[in-house]
GROMACS .gro file of C-alpha atoms in nm:
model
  326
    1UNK     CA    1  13.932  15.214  13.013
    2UNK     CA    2  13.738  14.874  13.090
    3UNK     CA    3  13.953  14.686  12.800
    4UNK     CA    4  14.313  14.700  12.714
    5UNK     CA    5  14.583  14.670  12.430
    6UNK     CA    6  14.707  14.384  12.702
    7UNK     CA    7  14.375  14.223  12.687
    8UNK     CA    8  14.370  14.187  12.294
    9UNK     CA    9  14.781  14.109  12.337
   10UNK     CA   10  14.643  13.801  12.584
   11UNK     CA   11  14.359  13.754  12.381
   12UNK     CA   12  14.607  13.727  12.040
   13UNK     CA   13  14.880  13.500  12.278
   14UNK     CA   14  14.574  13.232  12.360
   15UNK     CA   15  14.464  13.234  12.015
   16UNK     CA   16  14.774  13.159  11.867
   17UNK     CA   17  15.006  13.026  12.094
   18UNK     CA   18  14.889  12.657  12.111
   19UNK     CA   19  15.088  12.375  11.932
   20UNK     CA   20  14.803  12.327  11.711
   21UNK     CA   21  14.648  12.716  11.713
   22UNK     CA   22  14.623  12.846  11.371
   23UNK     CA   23  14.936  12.911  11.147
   24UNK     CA   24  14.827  13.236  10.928
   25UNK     CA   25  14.737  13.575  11.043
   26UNK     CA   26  14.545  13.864  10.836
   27UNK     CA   27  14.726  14.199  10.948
   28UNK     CA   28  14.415  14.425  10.867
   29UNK     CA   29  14.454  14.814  10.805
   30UNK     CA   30  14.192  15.042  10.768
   31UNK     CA   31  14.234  15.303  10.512
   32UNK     CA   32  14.192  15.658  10.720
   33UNK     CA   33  13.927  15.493  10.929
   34UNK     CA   34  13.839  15.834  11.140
   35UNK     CA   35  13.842  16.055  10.799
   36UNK     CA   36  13.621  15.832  10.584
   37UNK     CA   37  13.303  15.658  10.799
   38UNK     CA   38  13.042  15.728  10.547
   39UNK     CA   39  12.761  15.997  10.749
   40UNK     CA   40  12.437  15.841  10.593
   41UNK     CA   41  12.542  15.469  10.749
   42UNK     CA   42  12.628  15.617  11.079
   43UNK     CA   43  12.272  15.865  11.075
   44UNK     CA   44  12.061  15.497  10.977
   45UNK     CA   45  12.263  15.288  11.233
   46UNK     CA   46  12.369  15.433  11.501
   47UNK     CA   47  12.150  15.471  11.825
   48UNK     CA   48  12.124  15.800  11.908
   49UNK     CA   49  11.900  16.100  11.849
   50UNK     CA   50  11.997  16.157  11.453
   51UNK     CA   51  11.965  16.572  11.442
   52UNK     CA   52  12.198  16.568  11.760
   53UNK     CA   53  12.417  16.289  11.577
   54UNK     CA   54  12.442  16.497  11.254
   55UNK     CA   55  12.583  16.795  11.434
   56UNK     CA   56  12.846  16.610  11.579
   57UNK     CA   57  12.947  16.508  11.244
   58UNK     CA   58  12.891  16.845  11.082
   59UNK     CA   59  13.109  17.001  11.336
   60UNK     CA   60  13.424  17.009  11.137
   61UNK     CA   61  13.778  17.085  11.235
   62UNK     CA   62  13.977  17.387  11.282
   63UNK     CA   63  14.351  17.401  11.116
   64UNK     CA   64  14.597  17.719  11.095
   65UNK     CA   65  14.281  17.932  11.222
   66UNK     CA   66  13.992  17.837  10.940
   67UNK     CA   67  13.748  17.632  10.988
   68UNK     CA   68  13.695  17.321  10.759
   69UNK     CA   69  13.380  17.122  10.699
   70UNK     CA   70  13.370  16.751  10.718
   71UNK     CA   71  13.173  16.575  10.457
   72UNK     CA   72  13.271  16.223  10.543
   73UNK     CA   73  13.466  16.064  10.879
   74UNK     CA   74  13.418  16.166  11.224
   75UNK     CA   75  13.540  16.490  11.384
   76UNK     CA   76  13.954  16.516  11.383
   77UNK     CA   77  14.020  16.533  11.799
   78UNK     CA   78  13.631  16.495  11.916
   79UNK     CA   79  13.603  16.285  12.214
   80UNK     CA   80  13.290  16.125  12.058
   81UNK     CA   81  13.459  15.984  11.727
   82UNK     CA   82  13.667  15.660  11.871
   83UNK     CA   83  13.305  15.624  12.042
   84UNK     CA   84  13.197  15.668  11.653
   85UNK     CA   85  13.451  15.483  11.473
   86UNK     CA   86  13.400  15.156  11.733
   87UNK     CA   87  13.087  15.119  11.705
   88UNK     CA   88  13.122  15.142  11.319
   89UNK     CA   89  13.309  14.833  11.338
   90UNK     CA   90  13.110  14.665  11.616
   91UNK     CA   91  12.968  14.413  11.388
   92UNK     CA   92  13.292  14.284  11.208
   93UNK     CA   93  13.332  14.023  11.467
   94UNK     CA   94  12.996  13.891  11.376
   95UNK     CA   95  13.003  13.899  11.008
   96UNK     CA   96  13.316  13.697  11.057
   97UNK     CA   97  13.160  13.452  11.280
   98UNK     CA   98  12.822  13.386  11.091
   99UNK     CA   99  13.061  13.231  10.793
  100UNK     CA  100  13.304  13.044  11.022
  101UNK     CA  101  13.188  12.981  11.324
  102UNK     CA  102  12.847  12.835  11.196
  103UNK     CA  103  12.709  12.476  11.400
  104UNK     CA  104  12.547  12.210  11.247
  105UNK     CA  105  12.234  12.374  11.414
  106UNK     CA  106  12.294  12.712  11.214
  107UNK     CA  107  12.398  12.867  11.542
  108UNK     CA  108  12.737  13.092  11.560
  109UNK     CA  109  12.925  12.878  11.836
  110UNK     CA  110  13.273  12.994  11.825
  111UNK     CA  111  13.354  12.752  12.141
  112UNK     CA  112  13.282  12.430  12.008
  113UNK     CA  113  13.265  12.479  11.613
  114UNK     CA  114  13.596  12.640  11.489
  115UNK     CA  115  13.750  12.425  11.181
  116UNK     CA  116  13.950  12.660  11.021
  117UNK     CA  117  14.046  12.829  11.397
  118UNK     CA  118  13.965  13.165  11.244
  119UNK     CA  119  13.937  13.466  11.581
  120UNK     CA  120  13.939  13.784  11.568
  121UNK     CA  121  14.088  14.032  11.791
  122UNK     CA  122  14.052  14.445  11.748
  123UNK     CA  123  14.137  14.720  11.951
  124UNK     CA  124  13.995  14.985  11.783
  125UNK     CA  125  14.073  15.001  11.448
  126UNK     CA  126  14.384  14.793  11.460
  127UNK     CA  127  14.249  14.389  11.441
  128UNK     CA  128  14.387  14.071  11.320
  129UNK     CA  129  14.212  13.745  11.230
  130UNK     CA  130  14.364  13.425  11.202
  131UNK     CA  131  14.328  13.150  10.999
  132UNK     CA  132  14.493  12.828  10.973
  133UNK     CA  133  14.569  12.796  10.587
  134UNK     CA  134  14.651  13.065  10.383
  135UNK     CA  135  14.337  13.057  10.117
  136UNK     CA  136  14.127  13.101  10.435
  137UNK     CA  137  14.305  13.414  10.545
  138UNK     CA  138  14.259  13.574  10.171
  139UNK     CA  139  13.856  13.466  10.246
  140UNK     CA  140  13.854  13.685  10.489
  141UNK     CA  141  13.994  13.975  10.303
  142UNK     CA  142  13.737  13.950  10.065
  143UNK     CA  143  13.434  13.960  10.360
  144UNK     CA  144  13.595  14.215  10.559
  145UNK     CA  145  13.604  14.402  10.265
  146UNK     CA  146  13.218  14.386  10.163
  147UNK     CA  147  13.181  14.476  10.510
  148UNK     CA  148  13.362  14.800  10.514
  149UNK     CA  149  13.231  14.959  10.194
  150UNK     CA  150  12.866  14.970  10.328
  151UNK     CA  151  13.042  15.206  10.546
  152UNK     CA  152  13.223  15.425  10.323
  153UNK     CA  153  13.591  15.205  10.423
  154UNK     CA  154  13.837  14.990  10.255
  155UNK     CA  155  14.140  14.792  10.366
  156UNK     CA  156  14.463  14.937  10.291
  157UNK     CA  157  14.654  14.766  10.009
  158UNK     CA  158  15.037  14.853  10.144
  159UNK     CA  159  14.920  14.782  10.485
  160UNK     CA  160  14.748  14.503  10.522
  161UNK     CA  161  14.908  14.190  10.469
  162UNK     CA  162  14.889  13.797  10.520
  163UNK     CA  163  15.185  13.629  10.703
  164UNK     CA  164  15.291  13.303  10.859
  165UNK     CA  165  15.328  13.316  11.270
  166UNK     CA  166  15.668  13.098  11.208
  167UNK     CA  167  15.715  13.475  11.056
  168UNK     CA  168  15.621  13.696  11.244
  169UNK     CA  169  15.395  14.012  11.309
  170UNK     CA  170  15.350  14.341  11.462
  171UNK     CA  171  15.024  14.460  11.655
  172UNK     CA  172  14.961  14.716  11.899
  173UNK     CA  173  15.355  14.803  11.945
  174UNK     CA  174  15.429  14.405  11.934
  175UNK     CA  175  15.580  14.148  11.764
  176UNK     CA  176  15.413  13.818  11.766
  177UNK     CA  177  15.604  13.516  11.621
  178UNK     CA  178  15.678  13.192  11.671
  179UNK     CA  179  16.048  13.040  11.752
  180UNK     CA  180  16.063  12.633  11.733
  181UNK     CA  181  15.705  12.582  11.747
  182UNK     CA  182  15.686  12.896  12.068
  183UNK     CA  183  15.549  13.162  12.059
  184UNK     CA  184  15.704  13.511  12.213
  185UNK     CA  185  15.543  13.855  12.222
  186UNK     CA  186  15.809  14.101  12.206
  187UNK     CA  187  15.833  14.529  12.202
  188UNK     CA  188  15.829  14.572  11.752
  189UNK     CA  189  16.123  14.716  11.610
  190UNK     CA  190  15.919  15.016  11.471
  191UNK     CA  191  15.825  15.076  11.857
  192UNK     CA  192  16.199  15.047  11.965
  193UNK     CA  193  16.369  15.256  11.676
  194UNK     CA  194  16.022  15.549  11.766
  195UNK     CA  195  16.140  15.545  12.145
  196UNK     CA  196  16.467  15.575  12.047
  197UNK     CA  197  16.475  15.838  11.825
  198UNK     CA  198  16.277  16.049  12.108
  199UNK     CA  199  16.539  15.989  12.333
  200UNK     CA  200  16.764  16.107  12.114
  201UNK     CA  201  16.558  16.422  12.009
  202UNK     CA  202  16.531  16.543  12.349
  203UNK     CA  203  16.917  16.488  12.424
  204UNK     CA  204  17.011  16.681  12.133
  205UNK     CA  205  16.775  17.021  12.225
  206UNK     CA  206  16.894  16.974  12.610
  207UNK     CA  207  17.268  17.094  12.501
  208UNK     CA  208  17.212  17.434  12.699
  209UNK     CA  209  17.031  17.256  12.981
  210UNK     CA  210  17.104  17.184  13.324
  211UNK     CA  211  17.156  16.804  13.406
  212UNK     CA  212  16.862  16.760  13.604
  213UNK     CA  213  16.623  16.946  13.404
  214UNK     CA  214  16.726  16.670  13.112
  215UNK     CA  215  16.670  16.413  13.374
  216UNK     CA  216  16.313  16.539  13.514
  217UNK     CA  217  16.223  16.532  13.099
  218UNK     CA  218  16.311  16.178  13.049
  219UNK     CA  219  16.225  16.016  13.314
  220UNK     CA  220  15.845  16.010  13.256
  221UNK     CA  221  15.940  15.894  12.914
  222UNK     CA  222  16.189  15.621  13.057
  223UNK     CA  223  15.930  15.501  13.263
  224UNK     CA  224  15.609  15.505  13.044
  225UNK     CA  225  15.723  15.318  12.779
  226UNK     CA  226  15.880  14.969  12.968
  227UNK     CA  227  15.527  15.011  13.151
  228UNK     CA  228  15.360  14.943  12.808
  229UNK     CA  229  15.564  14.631  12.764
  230UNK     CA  230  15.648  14.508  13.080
  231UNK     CA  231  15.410  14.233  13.063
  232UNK     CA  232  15.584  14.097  12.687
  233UNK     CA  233  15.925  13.905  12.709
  234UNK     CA  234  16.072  14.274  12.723
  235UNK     CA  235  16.381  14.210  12.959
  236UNK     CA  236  16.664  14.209  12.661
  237UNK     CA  237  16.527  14.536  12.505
  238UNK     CA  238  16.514  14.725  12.823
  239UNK     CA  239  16.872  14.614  12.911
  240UNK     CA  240  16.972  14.698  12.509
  241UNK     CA  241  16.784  15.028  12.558
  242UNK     CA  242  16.964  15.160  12.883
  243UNK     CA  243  17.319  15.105  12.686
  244UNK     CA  244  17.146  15.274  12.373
  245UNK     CA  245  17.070  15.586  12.645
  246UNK     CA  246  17.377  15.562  12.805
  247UNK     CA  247  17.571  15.667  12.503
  248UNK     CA  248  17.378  15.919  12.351
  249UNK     CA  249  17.406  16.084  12.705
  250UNK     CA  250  17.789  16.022  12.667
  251UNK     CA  251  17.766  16.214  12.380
  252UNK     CA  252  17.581  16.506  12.563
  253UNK     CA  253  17.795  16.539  12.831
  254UNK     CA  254  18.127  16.512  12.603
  255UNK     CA  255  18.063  16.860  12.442
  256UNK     CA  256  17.999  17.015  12.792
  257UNK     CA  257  18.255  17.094  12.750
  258UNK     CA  258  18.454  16.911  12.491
  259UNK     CA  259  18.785  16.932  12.614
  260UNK     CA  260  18.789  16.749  12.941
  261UNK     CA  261  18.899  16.390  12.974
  262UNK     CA  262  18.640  16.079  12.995
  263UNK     CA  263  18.763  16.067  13.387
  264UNK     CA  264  18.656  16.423  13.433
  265UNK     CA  265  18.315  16.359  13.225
  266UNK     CA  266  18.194  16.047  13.403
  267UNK     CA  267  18.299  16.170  13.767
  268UNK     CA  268  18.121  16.541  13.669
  269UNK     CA  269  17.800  16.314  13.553
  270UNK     CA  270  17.792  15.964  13.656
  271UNK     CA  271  17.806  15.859  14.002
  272UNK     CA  272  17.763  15.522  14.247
  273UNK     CA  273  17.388  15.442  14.366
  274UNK     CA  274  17.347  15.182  14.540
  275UNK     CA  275  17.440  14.868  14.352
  276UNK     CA  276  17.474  15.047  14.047
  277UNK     CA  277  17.773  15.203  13.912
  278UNK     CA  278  17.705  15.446  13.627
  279UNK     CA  279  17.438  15.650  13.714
  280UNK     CA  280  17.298  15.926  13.510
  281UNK     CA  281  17.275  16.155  13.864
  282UNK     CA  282  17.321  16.520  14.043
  283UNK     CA  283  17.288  16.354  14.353
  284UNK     CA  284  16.943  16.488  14.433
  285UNK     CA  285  16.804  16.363  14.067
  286UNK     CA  286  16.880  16.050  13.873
  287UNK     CA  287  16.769  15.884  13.562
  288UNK     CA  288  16.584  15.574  13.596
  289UNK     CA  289  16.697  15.272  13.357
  290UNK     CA  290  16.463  15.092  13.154
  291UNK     CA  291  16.561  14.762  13.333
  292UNK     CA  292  16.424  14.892  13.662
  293UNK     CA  293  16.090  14.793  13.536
  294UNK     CA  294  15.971  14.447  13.673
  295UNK     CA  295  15.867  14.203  13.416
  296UNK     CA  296  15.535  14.087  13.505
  297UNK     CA  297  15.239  13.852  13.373
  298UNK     CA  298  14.919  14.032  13.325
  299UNK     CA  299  14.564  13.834  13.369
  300UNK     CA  300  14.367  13.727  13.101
  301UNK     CA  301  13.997  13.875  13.058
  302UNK     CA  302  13.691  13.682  13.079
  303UNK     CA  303  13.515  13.718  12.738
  304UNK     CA  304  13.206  13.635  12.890
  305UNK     CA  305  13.203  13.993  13.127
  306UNK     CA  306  13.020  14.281  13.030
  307UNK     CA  307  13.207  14.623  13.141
  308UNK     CA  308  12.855  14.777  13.163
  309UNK     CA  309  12.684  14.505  13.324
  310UNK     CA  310  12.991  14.342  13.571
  311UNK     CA  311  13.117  14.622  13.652
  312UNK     CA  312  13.239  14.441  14.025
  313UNK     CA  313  13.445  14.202  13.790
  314UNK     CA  314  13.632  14.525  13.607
  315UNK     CA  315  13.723  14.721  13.901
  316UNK     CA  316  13.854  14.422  14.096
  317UNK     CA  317  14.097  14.373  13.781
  318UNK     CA  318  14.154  14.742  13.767
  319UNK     CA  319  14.244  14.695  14.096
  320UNK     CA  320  14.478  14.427  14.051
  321UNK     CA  321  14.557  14.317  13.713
  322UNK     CA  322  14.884  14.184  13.762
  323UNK     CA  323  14.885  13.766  13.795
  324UNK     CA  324  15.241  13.714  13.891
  325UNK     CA  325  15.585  13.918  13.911
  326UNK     CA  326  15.907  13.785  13.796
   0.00000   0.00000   0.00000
């Protein structure tokens, strides 16, 4: 993958977290985007040989052994339809631009003519725009919308909304807002309470397990997810999240079995490594904390680079996207 949920996170921090960036952001949603793109708009516009095109979208989806036709939307699973649904969207960025980002000379030039600071940023189907007053922001609901119904979409009422950064947002398994004028990226609540509860999911089936067979399962899971966020002001959460784990396990290894004392269950499960006390361990296996993850700063992207065309540029940063550990 050439671009990132960190690049648009980078790309959303630059664009709003100036003294004088914009103030309002448009939280857009996209009504079922994969089950509705309308077949006739992508037959006439997308590039591609149309009676090859058309089978792909006639393929339909199998569920509980039967298969179903699909009338509208792109295949349920195919590896084509984020391919699909992306380049349905491709030209949001430049319907946006040709209102605001107009030049005396009639030319888009986002650089140099931005009055009402309106970007856009999308990763897939998930974008925001911002705005800096609020009657621009509902503008832009209005031309997205024209925009999607040529395509068979529509915004989500419930889900899309229009809030101040002073606020507060979430996007891509952030939360964007502004504290005394800064502005701090953080791991969302909804992504903290859904890594949570699948902690505690897997805890509660492991009751017949052995303790390292409930280590080797959450491990990959204790380590993927502070990866995500590493590069957002994560360090609080991760420490909150290891005392979070630490009890639910406490809770596991109470009931195996219940009637020894809290001296016999943290000697039996707990141990000393290293510099670290309490240590979910066998000896041979160990959890690994959330706060073992380094915090680090991620670099930004150049705009300007083509993945297909500077392709030296993208695997050098593949290569070494990190700027600067703390």
């Amino acid at each position: 993958m050439r671009r990132s949920t960190q690049d648009a996170r980078q790309y959303a921090y630059c664009c709003l977290g100036g003294k004088c960036s914009a103030k309002w952001v448009l939280e857009g949603d996209i009504k079922g985007c994969f089950d509705n793109i309308n077949h006739d708009w992508l037959l006439g516009n997308i590039p591609m040989d149309k009676s090859t095109l058309k089978q792909f979208l006639k393929a339909g989806f199998v569920y509980n052994r039967h298969l179903n036709p699909t009338t509208a939307g792109t295949p349920q699973g195919g590896i084509i339809s984020p391919i699909l649904a992306n380049m349905t969207l491709d030209g949001l960025e430049k319907a946006i631009s040709s209102v605001y980002h107009v030049g005396k000379n009639g030319k888009i030039d986002k650089t140099r003519h931005n009055p009402h600071k309106v970007n856009f940023v999308r990763y897939a189907d998930d974008f925001i725009v911002t705005a800096n007053s609020e009657e621009i922001a509902k503008e832009l609901v209005e031309l997205i919308k024209e925009f999607l119904m040529e395509r068979g979409l529509e915004l989500s009422e419930e889900k899309t909304h229009i809030t101040h950064i002073d606020d507060g947002f979430d996007f891509l398994g952030w939360n964007f807002r502004k504290y005394r004028g800064k502005l701090l990226i953080k791991p969302s609540k909804k992504s903290i309470d859904n890594i949570t509860r699948k902690i505690g999911d897997v805890i509660r089936r492991a009751k017949p397990w052995k303790q390292e067979d409930l280590i080797n399962v959450l491990n990959p899971i204790i380590t993927g997810w502070p990866n995500y966020h590493r590069s957002a002001v994560s360090k609080e959460t991760f420490s909150k999240l290891d005392h979070i784990v630490w009890e639910i396990l406490w809770g596991w290894a109470k009931r195996r079995p219940p009637d020894k004392r809290n001296t016999w269950v943290a000697n039996k499960y707990w141990h000393s490594v290293g510099n670290r006390r309490w240590v979910f361990s066998t000896g041979e296996y160990r959890l690994k904390p959330f706060s073992d993850t380094k915090i680090v700063r991620c670099a930004g992207l150049k705009l300007d680079k083509n993945p297909y065309i500077d392709q030296d540029y993208f695997n050098l940063r593949n290569c070494c996207p990190i700027l600067k550990g703390l």
